[in-house]
């Protein structure tokens, strides 16, 4: 049984930083087809793909977070991270971790991961101005 558990959310002022973590259990992070990512959903808005990462570390970011957010993974610890810098009020949302097996790996992108098989419960990020 796959379980994804996010942590690290909270409240921060604009310009600040937060680091989210996603602990994965039961998911084969070292599989050649493993793809993990981050999504977010603000109140009244549709869910938005933020970033994805393949097993080999290839990352893809939404234009809205490029240059500010960085996703990484520690495969030995089955943990995914999202470092969020220069946060803006519009980054306020519930952030979700997602995982799926995707082939080819070039399909490991936010748009493709909208239908990811596994999802975490989410963690709230609030950025005040």
Tab-separated table of N, CA, C and O in Angstrom:
chain	number	residue	atom	x	y	z
A	1	UNK	N	0.841	-1.193	0.000
A	1	UNK	CA	0.000	0.000	0.000
A	1	UNK	C	0.876	1.243	0.000
A	1	UNK	O	1.745	1.407	0.834
A	2	UNK	N	0.619	2.111	-0.958
A	2	UNK	CA	1.410	3.341	-1.077
A	2	UNK	C	0.841	4.418	-0.171
A	2	UNK	O	-0.371	4.632	-0.119
A	3	UNK	N	1.728	5.079	0.537
A	3	UNK	CA	1.311	6.183	1.392
A	3	UNK	C	2.268	7.352	1.195
A	3	UNK	O	3.489	7.176	1.210
A	4	UNK	N	1.710	8.537	0.983
A	4	UNK	CA	2.495	9.770	0.833
A	4	UNK	C	2.074	10.722	1.941
A	4	UNK	O	0.884	11.020	2.080
A	5	UNK	N	3.045	11.204	2.706
A	5	UNK	CA	2.726	12.082	3.832
A	5	UNK	C	3.553	13.350	3.720
A	5	UNK	O	4.787	13.319	3.824
A	6	UNK	N	2.858	14.472	3.523
A	6	UNK	CA	3.526	15.761	3.409
A	6	UNK	C	3.714	16.393	4.786
A	6	UNK	O	2.922	16.158	5.712
A	7	UNK	N	4.729	17.229	4.886
A	7	UNK	CA	4.957	18.005	6.098
A	7	UNK	C	5.742	19.260	5.723
A	7	UNK	O	6.271	19.363	4.615
A	8	UNK	N	5.805	20.205	6.646
A	8	UNK	CA	6.596	21.407	6.425
A	8	UNK	C	5.819	22.651	6.065
A	8	UNK	O	6.386	23.728	5.914
A	9	UNK	N	4.510	22.510	5.900
A	9	UNK	CA	3.712	23.688	5.587
A	9	UNK	C	3.633	24.639	6.775
A	9	UNK	O	4.045	24.315	7.889
A	10	UNK	N	3.121	25.828	6.530
A	10	UNK	CA	2.986	26.806	7.592
A	10	UNK	C	2.706	28.182	7.036
A	10	UNK	O	2.330	28.322	5.871
A	11	UNK	N	2.895	29.168	7.884
A	11	UNK	CA	2.646	30.561	7.501
A	11	UNK	C	3.968	31.314	7.444
A	11	UNK	O	4.828	31.138	8.317
A	12	UNK	N	4.101	32.148	6.436
A	12	UNK	CA	5.334	32.912	6.251
A	12	UNK	C	4.995	34.227	5.581
A	12	UNK	O	3.978	34.337	4.877
A	13	UNK	N	5.829	35.215	5.776
A	13	UNK	CA	5.620	36.501	5.112
A	13	UNK	C	6.188	36.453	3.691
A	13	UNK	O	7.087	35.648	3.381
A	14	UNK	N	5.657	37.312	2.872
A	14	UNK	CA	6.141	37.399	1.490
A	14	UNK	C	7.655	37.612	1.471
A	14	UNK	O	8.188	38.377	2.274
A	15	UNK	N	8.301	36.902	0.571
A	15	UNK	CA	9.749	36.955	0.484
A	15	UNK	C	10.447	35.880	1.288
A	15	UNK	O	11.666	35.676	1.136
A	16	UNK	N	9.698	35.208	2.120
A	16	UNK	CA	10.264	34.168	2.968
A	16	UNK	C	10.379	32.827	2.263
A	16	UNK	O	10.096	32.706	1.056
A	17	UNK	N	10.792	31.826	3.027
A	17	UNK	CA	11.019	30.489	2.480
A	17	UNK	C	10.356	29.422	3.337
A	17	UNK	O	10.185	29.605	4.549
A	18	UNK	N	10.014	28.319	2.687
A	18	UNK	CA	9.532	27.129	3.373
A	18	UNK	C	10.073	25.920	2.631
A	18	UNK	O	10.328	25.991	1.418
A	19	UNK	N	10.225	24.820	3.355
A	19	UNK	CA	10.650	23.570	2.731
A	19	UNK	C	9.646	22.483	3.074
A	19	UNK	O	9.443	22.164	4.245
A	20	UNK	N	9.007	21.954	2.042
A	20	UNK	CA	8.059	20.870	2.211
A	20	UNK	C	8.760	19.531	2.025
A	20	UNK	O	9.698	19.417	1.230
A	21	UNK	N	8.273	18.535	2.747
A	21	UNK	CA	8.772	17.173	2.597
A	21	UNK	C	7.609	16.240	2.311
A	21	UNK	O	6.481	16.499	2.729
A	22	UNK	N	7.898	15.174	1.603
A	22	UNK	CA	6.901	14.149	1.324
A	22	UNK	C	7.564	12.799	1.564
A	22	UNK	O	8.459	12.403	0.809
A	23	UNK	N	7.127	12.113	2.607
A	23	UNK	CA	7.662	10.791	2.918
A	23	UNK	C	6.826	9.741	2.203
A	23	UNK	O	5.608	9.689	2.385
A	24	UNK	N	7.485	8.935	1.381
A	24	UNK	CA	6.793	7.926	0.593
A	24	UNK	C	7.077	6.538	1.132
A	24	UNK	O	8.232	6.198	1.393
A	25	UNK	N	6.027	5.770	1.292
A	25	UNK	CA	6.188	4.369	1.675
A	25	UNK	C	5.386	3.508	0.711
A	25	UNK	O	4.322	3.907	0.250
A	26	UNK	N	5.944	2.346	0.387
A	26	UNK	CA	5.250	1.451	-0.526
A	26	UNK	C	5.380	1.836	-1.988
A	26	UNK	O	4.872	1.127	-2.862
A	27	UNK	N	6.062	2.928	-2.291
A	27	UNK	CA	6.245	3.383	-3.678
A	27	UNK	C	7.695	3.141	-4.074
A	27	UNK	O	8.605	3.515	-3.333
A	28	UNK	N	7.893	2.506	-5.220
A	28	UNK	CA	9.239	2.142	-5.659
A	28	UNK	C	9.939	3.348	-6.272
A	28	UNK	O	9.965	3.527	-7.499
A	29	UNK	N	10.514	4.188	-5.431
A	29	UNK	CA	11.128	5.435	-5.893
A	29	UNK	C	12.317	5.181	-6.818
A	29	UNK	O	12.702	6.063	-7.588
A	30	UNK	N	12.895	3.995	-6.741
A	30	UNK	CA	14.053	3.680	-7.573
A	30	UNK	C	13.670	2.988	-8.875
A	30	UNK	O	14.542	2.613	-9.659
A	31	UNK	N	12.372	2.850	-9.120
A	31	UNK	CA	11.920	2.284	-10.380
A	31	UNK	C	12.252	3.240	-11.521
A	31	UNK	O	12.181	4.453	-11.374
A	32	UNK	N	12.615	2.687	-12.666
A	32	UNK	CA	12.958	3.519	-13.825
A	32	UNK	C	11.785	4.396	-14.252
A	32	UNK	O	11.986	5.450	-14.866
A	33	UNK	N	10.587	4.003	-13.925
A	33	UNK	CA	9.409	4.766	-14.338
A	33	UNK	C	8.830	5.636	-13.229
A	33	UNK	O	7.801	6.266	-13.407
A	34	UNK	N	9.523	5.687	-12.088
A	34	UNK	CA	8.999	6.467	-10.959
A	34	UNK	C	9.005	7.959	-11.281
A	34	UNK	O	9.997	8.503	-11.763
A	35	UNK	N	7.891	8.590	-10.980
A	35	UNK	CA	7.749	10.032	-11.168
A	35	UNK	C	7.046	10.579	-9.930
A	35	UNK	O	6.020	10.049	-9.519
A	36	UNK	N	7.597	11.623	-9.360
A	36	UNK	CA	6.969	12.253	-8.208
A	36	UNK	C	6.843	13.747	-8.475
A	36	UNK	O	7.587	14.320	-9.276
A	37	UNK	N	5.895	14.346	-7.785
A	37	UNK	CA	5.699	15.761	-8.050
A	37	UNK	C	4.909	16.467	-6.977
A	37	UNK	O	4.450	15.849	-6.000
A	38	UNK	N	4.769	17.758	-7.164
A	38	UNK	CA	4.022	18.620	-6.259
A	38	UNK	C	2.924	19.351	-7.027
A	38	UNK	O	3.143	19.841	-8.137
A	39	UNK	N	1.780	19.426	-6.391
A	39	UNK	CA	0.645	20.179	-6.911
A	39	UNK	C	0.161	21.108	-5.811
A	39	UNK	O	0.494	20.932	-4.639
A	40	UNK	N	-0.635	22.076	-6.194
A	40	UNK	CA	-1.227	22.950	-5.196
A	40	UNK	C	-2.620	23.362	-5.629
A	40	UNK	O	-2.943	23.368	-6.812
A	41	UNK	N	-3.431	23.680	-4.641
A	41	UNK	CA	-4.789	24.133	-4.918
A	41	UNK	C	-5.145	25.249	-3.957
A	41	UNK	O	-5.149	25.047	-2.734
A	42	UNK	N	-5.415	26.405	-4.538
A	42	UNK	CA	-5.846	27.558	-3.756
A	42	UNK	C	-7.362	27.566	-3.669
A	42	UNK	O	-8.040	26.984	-4.530
A	43	UNK	N	-7.924	28.219	-2.658
A	43	UNK	CA	-9.381	28.265	-2.514
A	43	UNK	C	-10.051	28.820	-3.770
A	43	UNK	O	-9.643	29.862	-4.295
A	44	UNK	N	-11.041	28.103	-4.266
A	44	UNK	CA	-11.781	28.559	-5.426
A	44	UNK	C	-11.070	28.392	-6.747
A	44	UNK	O	-11.574	28.836	-7.786
A	45	UNK	N	-9.899	27.758	-6.729
A	45	UNK	CA	-9.135	27.576	-7.963
A	45	UNK	C	-8.913	26.092	-8.244
A	45	UNK	O	-9.016	25.263	-7.349
A	46	UNK	N	-8.605	25.788	-9.487
A	46	UNK	CA	-8.303	24.417	-9.857
A	46	UNK	C	-6.914	24.025	-9.359
A	46	UNK	O	-6.056	24.867	-9.141
A	47	UNK	N	-6.736	22.726	-9.207
A	47	UNK	CA	-5.432	22.220	-8.820
A	47	UNK	C	-4.402	22.532	-9.896
A	47	UNK	O	-4.693	22.414	-11.099
A	48	UNK	N	-3.216	22.919	-9.486
A	48	UNK	CA	-2.163	23.354	-10.408
A	48	UNK	C	-0.899	22.522	-10.180
A	48	UNK	O	-0.471	22.341	-9.039
A	49	UNK	N	-0.320	22.035	-11.255
A	49	UNK	CA	0.944	21.327	-11.147
A	49	UNK	C	2.068	22.307	-10.868
A	49	UNK	O	2.156	23.350	-11.513
A	50	UNK	N	2.932	21.982	-9.915
A	50	UNK	CA	4.015	22.878	-9.522
A	50	UNK	C	5.367	22.379	-10.041
A	50	UNK	O	6.118	23.135	-10.656
A	51	UNK	N	5.661	21.118	-9.775
A	51	UNK	CA	6.969	20.585	-10.174
A	51	UNK	C	6.912	19.064	-10.200
A	51	UNK	O	6.116	18.454	-9.483
A	52	UNK	N	7.767	18.470	-11.030
A	52	UNK	CA	7.906	17.015	-11.067
A	52	UNK	C	9.381	16.661	-11.130
A	52	UNK	O	10.230	17.487	-11.510
A	53	UNK	N	9.667	15.396	-10.758
A	53	UNK	CA	11.047	14.928	-10.795
A	53	UNK	C	11.055	13.441	-11.126
A	53	UNK	O	10.238	12.673	-10.610
A	54	UNK	N	11.975	13.048	-12.021
A	54	UNK	CA	12.102	11.636	-12.374
A	54	UNK	C	13.069	10.951	-11.407
A	54	UNK	O	13.723	11.604	-10.587
A	55	UNK	N	13.186	9.636	-11.550
A	55	UNK	CA	14.107	8.890	-10.696
A	55	UNK	C	15.542	9.396	-10.857
A	55	UNK	O	16.313	9.426	-9.897
A	56	UNK	N	15.890	9.802	-12.059
A	56	UNK	CA	17.251	10.260	-12.305
A	56	UNK	C	17.460	11.733	-11.985
A	56	UNK	O	18.549	12.259	-12.184
A	57	UNK	N	16.405	12.389	-11.496
A	57	UNK	CA	16.567	13.767	-11.052
A	57	UNK	C	16.220	14.838	-12.063
A	57	UNK	O	16.465	16.025	-11.808
A	58	UNK	N	15.633	14.457	-13.183
A	58	UNK	CA	15.206	15.470	-14.149
A	58	UNK	C	13.964	16.171	-13.628
A	58	UNK	O	12.984	15.528	-13.288
A	59	UNK	N	14.023	17.496	-13.570
A	59	UNK	CA	12.928	18.271	-12.996
A	59	UNK	C	12.217	19.112	-14.055
A	59	UNK	O	12.816	19.518	-15.051
A	60	UNK	N	10.953	19.368	-13.786
A	60	UNK	CA	10.143	20.263	-14.614
A	60	UNK	C	9.335	21.143	-13.683
A	60	UNK	O	8.792	20.650	-12.694
A	61	UNK	N	9.250	22.444	-14.007
A	61	UNK	CA	8.547	23.384	-13.140
A	61	UNK	C	7.479	24.156	-13.904
A	61	UNK	O	7.611	24.424	-15.102
A	62	UNK	N	6.450	24.536	-13.184
A	62	UNK	CA	5.466	25.454	-13.745
A	62	UNK	C	6.124	26.821	-13.899
A	62	UNK	O	6.987	27.193	-13.099
A	63	UNK	N	5.713	27.553	-14.902
A	63	UNK	CA	6.300	28.871	-15.149
A	63	UNK	C	6.164	29.785	-13.931
A	63	UNK	O	7.031	30.606	-13.654
A	64	UNK	N	5.084	29.615	-13.193
A	64	UNK	CA	4.802	30.497	-12.059
A	64	UNK	C	5.795	30.337	-10.909
A	64	UNK	O	5.880	31.216	-10.043
A	65	UNK	N	6.544	29.231	-10.892
A	65	UNK	CA	7.469	28.994	-9.775
A	65	UNK	C	8.921	28.852	-10.207
A	65	UNK	O	9.813	28.715	-9.361
A	66	UNK	N	9.168	28.892	-11.506
A	66	UNK	CA	10.540	28.746	-12.002
A	66	UNK	C	11.448	29.802	-11.402
A	66	UNK	O	11.107	30.971	-11.336
A	67	UNK	N	12.621	29.348	-10.950
A	67	UNK	CA	13.587	30.264	-10.359
A	67	UNK	C	13.354	30.517	-8.882
A	67	UNK	O	14.219	31.117	-8.215
A	68	UNK	N	12.216	30.074	-8.354
A	68	UNK	CA	11.914	30.285	-6.935
A	68	UNK	C	11.777	28.968	-6.170
A	68	UNK	O	12.137	28.899	-4.994
A	69	UNK	N	11.262	27.957	-6.829
A	69	UNK	CA	11.040	26.658	-6.178
A	69	UNK	C	12.030	25.638	-6.735
A	69	UNK	O	12.376	25.668	-7.928
A	70	UNK	N	12.442	24.723	-5.868
A	70	UNK	CA	13.331	23.642	-6.280
A	70	UNK	C	12.853	22.334	-5.666
A	70	UNK	O	12.669	22.264	-4.443
A	71	UNK	N	12.652	21.326	-6.497
A	71	UNK	CA	12.280	20.024	-5.974
A	71	UNK	C	13.473	19.086	-6.053
A	71	UNK	O	14.285	19.178	-6.981
A	72	UNK	N	13.594	18.237	-5.068
A	72	UNK	CA	14.695	17.273	-5.024
A	72	UNK	C	14.211	16.022	-4.303
A	72	UNK	O	13.112	16.013	-3.743
A	73	UNK	N	15.015	14.998	-4.324
A	73	UNK	CA	14.602	13.757	-3.666
A	73	UNK	C	15.792	13.067	-3.034
A	73	UNK	O	16.924	13.213	-3.488
A	74	UNK	N	15.507	12.354	-1.973
A	74	UNK	CA	16.490	11.504	-1.321
A	74	UNK	C	15.955	10.084	-1.457
A	74	UNK	O	15.119	9.655	-0.665
A	75	UNK	N	16.393	9.401	-2.497
A	75	UNK	CA	15.837	8.074	-2.766
A	75	UNK	C	16.173	7.073	-1.676
A	75	UNK	O	15.420	6.131	-1.431
A	76	UNK	N	17.303	7.279	-1.009
A	76	UNK	CA	17.661	6.363	0.077
A	76	UNK	C	16.656	6.460	1.219
A	76	UNK	O	16.417	5.483	1.931
A	77	UNK	N	16.081	7.651	1.378
A	77	UNK	CA	15.120	7.859	2.460
A	77	UNK	C	13.687	7.930	1.959
A	77	UNK	O	12.770	8.215	2.727
A	78	UNK	N	13.508	7.679	0.653
A	78	UNK	CA	12.157	7.721	0.061
A	78	UNK	C	11.439	9.029	0.380
A	78	UNK	O	10.257	9.034	0.756
A	79	UNK	N	12.146	10.127	0.231
A	79	UNK	CA	11.578	11.424	0.582
A	79	UNK	C	11.750	12.424	-0.559
A	79	UNK	O	12.811	12.502	-1.168
A	80	UNK	N	10.680	13.151	-0.814
A	80	UNK	CA	10.663	14.206	-1.828
A	80	UNK	C	10.617	15.552	-1.112
A	80	UNK	O	9.971	15.676	-0.063
A	81	UNK	N	11.309	16.536	-1.673
A	81	UNK	CA	11.354	17.857	-1.059
A	81	UNK	C	10.904	18.925	-2.057
A	81	UNK	O	11.037	18.769	-3.267
A	82	UNK	N	10.397	20.022	-1.503
A	82	UNK	CA	10.107	21.208	-2.308
A	82	UNK	C	10.609	22.415	-1.521
A	82	UNK	O	10.025	22.782	-0.503
A	83	UNK	N	11.708	22.994	-1.982
A	83	UNK	CA	12.238	24.205	-1.387
A	83	UNK	C	11.586	25.396	-2.060
A	83	UNK	O	11.698	25.558	-3.278
A	84	UNK	N	10.913	26.209	-1.273
A	84	UNK	CA	10.173	27.341	-1.812
A	84	UNK	C	10.795	28.637	-1.285
A	84	UNK	O	10.768	28.887	-0.076
A	85	UNK	N	11.366	29.418	-2.169
A	85	UNK	CA	11.997	30.688	-1.812
A	85	UNK	C	11.244	31.840	-2.463
A	85	UNK	O	10.468	31.650	-3.390
A	86	UNK	N	11.509	33.038	-1.976
A	86	UNK	CA	10.874	34.249	-2.515
A	86	UNK	C	9.364	34.053	-2.630
A	86	UNK	O	8.765	34.349	-3.671
A	87	UNK	N	8.772	33.562	-1.578
A	87	UNK	CA	7.343	33.246	-1.610
A	87	UNK	C	6.504	34.502	-1.792
A	87	UNK	O	6.846	35.583	-1.295
A	88	UNK	N	5.392	34.338	-2.500
A	88	UNK	CA	4.462	35.425	-2.784
A	88	UNK	C	3.093	35.060	-2.218
A	88	UNK	O	2.775	33.866	-2.065
A	89	UNK	N	2.253	36.046	-1.950
A	89	UNK	CA	0.906	35.738	-1.457
A	89	UNK	C	0.147	34.791	-2.391
A	89	UNK	O	-0.638	33.958	-1.918
A	90	UNK	N	0.381	34.891	-3.681
A	90	UNK	CA	-0.316	34.015	-4.627
A	90	UNK	C	0.170	32.569	-4.573
A	90	UNK	O	-0.408	31.708	-5.233
A	91	UNK	N	1.195	32.287	-3.777
A	91	UNK	CA	1.629	30.907	-3.569
A	91	UNK	C	0.803	30.219	-2.479
A	91	UNK	O	0.957	29.017	-2.245
A	92	UNK	N	-0.058	30.971	-1.827
A	92	UNK	CA	-0.906	30.413	-0.775
A	92	UNK	C	-1.816	29.334	-1.349
A	92	UNK	O	-2.552	29.579	-2.314
A	93	UNK	N	-1.747	28.147	-0.774
A	93	UNK	CA	-2.528	27.011	-1.279
A	93	UNK	C	-2.272	25.804	-0.385
A	93	UNK	O	-1.384	25.820	0.470
A	94	UNK	N	-3.066	24.763	-0.614
A	94	UNK	CA	-2.745	23.452	-0.053
A	94	UNK	C	-1.837	22.754	-1.053
A	94	UNK	O	-2.168	22.674	-2.239
A	95	UNK	N	-0.711	22.279	-0.582
A	95	UNK	CA	0.277	21.619	-1.449
A	95	UNK	C	0.189	20.104	-1.264
A	95	UNK	O	0.192	19.605	-0.138
A	96	UNK	N	0.135	19.420	-2.400
A	96	UNK	CA	-0.004	17.971	-2.406
A	96	UNK	C	1.208	17.319	-3.061
A	96	UNK	O	1.739	17.824	-4.053
A	97	UNK	N	1.585	16.194	-2.525
A	97	UNK	CA	2.607	15.348	-3.122
A	97	UNK	C	1.903	14.281	-3.960
A	97	UNK	O	0.836	13.786	-3.563
A	98	UNK	N	2.467	13.959	-5.113
A	98	UNK	CA	1.892	12.946	-5.976
A	98	UNK	C	2.972	12.009	-6.487
A	98	UNK	O	4.134	12.413	-6.621
A	99	UNK	N	2.583	10.777	-6.782
A	99	UNK	CA	3.541	9.795	-7.290
A	99	UNK	C	2.841	8.864	-8.262
A	99	UNK	O	1.651	8.559	-8.108
A	100	UNK	N	3.591	8.431	-9.262
A	100	UNK	CA	3.027	7.504	-10.228
A	100	UNK	C	4.175	6.863	-10.990
A	100	UNK	O	5.330	7.296	-10.881
A	101	UNK	N	3.842	5.835	-11.719
A	101	UNK	CA	4.815	5.204	-12.599
A	101	UNK	C	4.503	5.669	-14.010
A	101	UNK	O	3.389	5.459	-14.511
A	102	UNK	N	5.474	6.324	-14.642
A	102	UNK	CA	5.253	6.973	-15.932
A	102	UNK	C	6.311	6.539	-16.931
A	102	UNK	O	7.510	6.608	-16.659
A	103	UNK	N	5.869	6.100	-18.096
A	103	UNK	CA	6.785	5.794	-19.199
A	103	UNK	C	6.227	6.389	-20.486
A	103	UNK	O	5.017	6.296	-20.722
A	104	UNK	N	7.088	6.973	-21.299
A	104	UNK	CA	8.512	7.225	-21.056
A	104	UNK	C	8.716	8.286	-19.973
A	104	UNK	O	7.784	9.011	-19.638
A	105	UNK	N	9.912	8.388	-19.466
A	105	UNK	CA	10.182	9.333	-18.377
A	105	UNK	C	9.975	10.774	-18.811
A	105	UNK	O	9.760	11.652	-17.967
A	106	UNK	N	10.030	11.030	-20.105
A	106	UNK	CA	9.764	12.389	-20.605
A	106	UNK	C	8.339	12.818	-20.316
A	106	UNK	O	8.003	14.000	-20.416
A	107	UNK	N	7.465	11.886	-19.983
A	107	UNK	CA	6.097	12.209	-19.624
A	107	UNK	C	5.975	12.597	-18.141
A	107	UNK	O	4.883	12.925	-17.684
A	108	UNK	N	7.071	12.549	-17.416
A	108	UNK	CA	7.057	12.961	-16.013
A	108	UNK	C	7.082	14.493	-15.974
A	108	UNK	O	8.134	15.121	-15.822
A	109	UNK	N	5.900	15.062	-16.156
A	109	UNK	CA	5.711	16.509	-16.185
A	109	UNK	C	4.419	16.841	-15.470
A	109	UNK	O	3.527	15.998	-15.394
A	110	UNK	N	4.292	18.082	-14.934
A	110	UNK	CA	3.076	18.421	-14.190
A	110	UNK	C	1.777	18.115	-14.949
A	110	UNK	O	0.818	17.615	-14.360
A	111	UNK	N	1.744	18.418	-16.242
A	111	UNK	CA	0.508	18.211	-16.995
A	111	UNK	C	0.130	16.729	-17.037
A	111	UNK	O	-1.051	16.373	-16.941
A	112	UNK	N	1.112	15.863	-17.193
A	112	UNK	CA	0.857	14.419	-17.241
A	112	UNK	C	0.518	13.873	-15.871
A	112	UNK	O	-0.233	12.900	-15.741
A	113	UNK	N	1.079	14.459	-14.837
A	113	UNK	CA	0.884	13.937	-13.491
A	113	UNK	C	-0.445	14.346	-12.876
A	113	UNK	O	-0.735	13.985	-11.738
A	114	UNK	N	-1.271	15.069	-13.607
A	114	UNK	CA	-2.601	15.410	-13.106
A	114	UNK	C	-3.394	14.152	-12.756
A	114	UNK	O	-4.247	14.170	-11.878
A	115	UNK	N	-3.099	13.065	-13.462
A	115	UNK	CA	-3.797	11.800	-13.203
A	115	UNK	C	-2.923	10.816	-12.434
A	115	UNK	O	-3.048	9.602	-12.609
A	116	UNK	N	-2.024	11.348	-11.600
A	116	UNK	CA	-1.145	10.479	-10.814
A	116	UNK	C	-1.966	9.499	-9.993
A	116	UNK	O	-3.083	9.798	-9.549
A	117	UNK	N	-1.374	8.324	-9.786
A	117	UNK	CA	-2.112	7.260	-9.108
A	117	UNK	C	-2.176	7.461	-7.597
A	117	UNK	O	-3.148	7.077	-6.958
A	118	UNK	N	-1.129	8.094	-7.040
A	118	UNK	CA	-1.052	8.211	-5.584
A	118	UNK	C	-0.927	9.673	-5.170
A	118	UNK	O	-0.190	10.439	-5.784
A	119	UNK	N	-1.651	10.014	-4.097
A	119	UNK	CA	-1.667	11.401	-3.617
A	119	UNK	C	-1.541	11.446	-2.098
A	119	UNK	O	-2.057	10.572	-1.397
A	120	UNK	N	-0.888	12.495	-1.604
A	120	UNK	CA	-0.861	12.738	-0.183
A	120	UNK	C	-2.093	13.521	0.245
A	120	UNK	O	-2.930	13.896	-0.576
A	121	UNK	N	-2.156	13.804	1.540
A	121	UNK	CA	-3.342	14.474	2.085
A	121	UNK	C	-3.232	15.990	2.001
A	121	UNK	O	-4.230	16.689	2.175
A	122	UNK	N	-2.041	16.507	1.719
A	122	UNK	CA	-1.849	17.938	1.556
A	122	UNK	C	-1.357	18.634	2.805
A	122	UNK	O	-1.584	18.179	3.927
A	123	UNK	N	-0.676	19.757	2.595
A	123	UNK	CA	-0.210	20.592	3.695
A	123	UNK	C	-0.420	22.053	3.314
A	123	UNK	O	-0.161	22.447	2.177
A	124	UNK	N	-0.910	22.834	4.250
A	124	UNK	CA	-1.276	24.227	3.973
A	124	UNK	C	-0.053	25.133	3.989
A	124	UNK	O	0.771	25.075	4.922
A	125	UNK	N	0.044	25.973	2.976
A	125	UNK	CA	1.064	27.020	2.916
A	125	UNK	C	0.344	28.349	2.792
A	125	UNK	O	-0.465	28.540	1.890
A	126	UNK	N	0.631	29.260	3.714
A	126	UNK	CA	0.003	30.575	3.711
A	126	UNK	C	1.084	31.638	3.684
A	126	UNK	O	1.970	31.661	4.548
A	127	UNK	N	1.019	32.508	2.680
A	127	UNK	CA	1.998	33.583	2.527
A	127	UNK	C	1.272	34.911	2.690
A	127	UNK	O	0.357	35.221	1.925
A	128	UNK	N	1.680	35.693	3.668
A	128	UNK	CA	1.038	36.978	3.928
A	128	UNK	C	1.877	38.115	3.361
A	128	UNK	O	3.100	38.046	3.305
A	129	UNK	N	1.178	39.163	2.975
A	129	UNK	CA	1.870	40.312	2.367
A	129	UNK	C	2.327	41.309	3.416
A	129	UNK	O	1.957	41.225	4.572
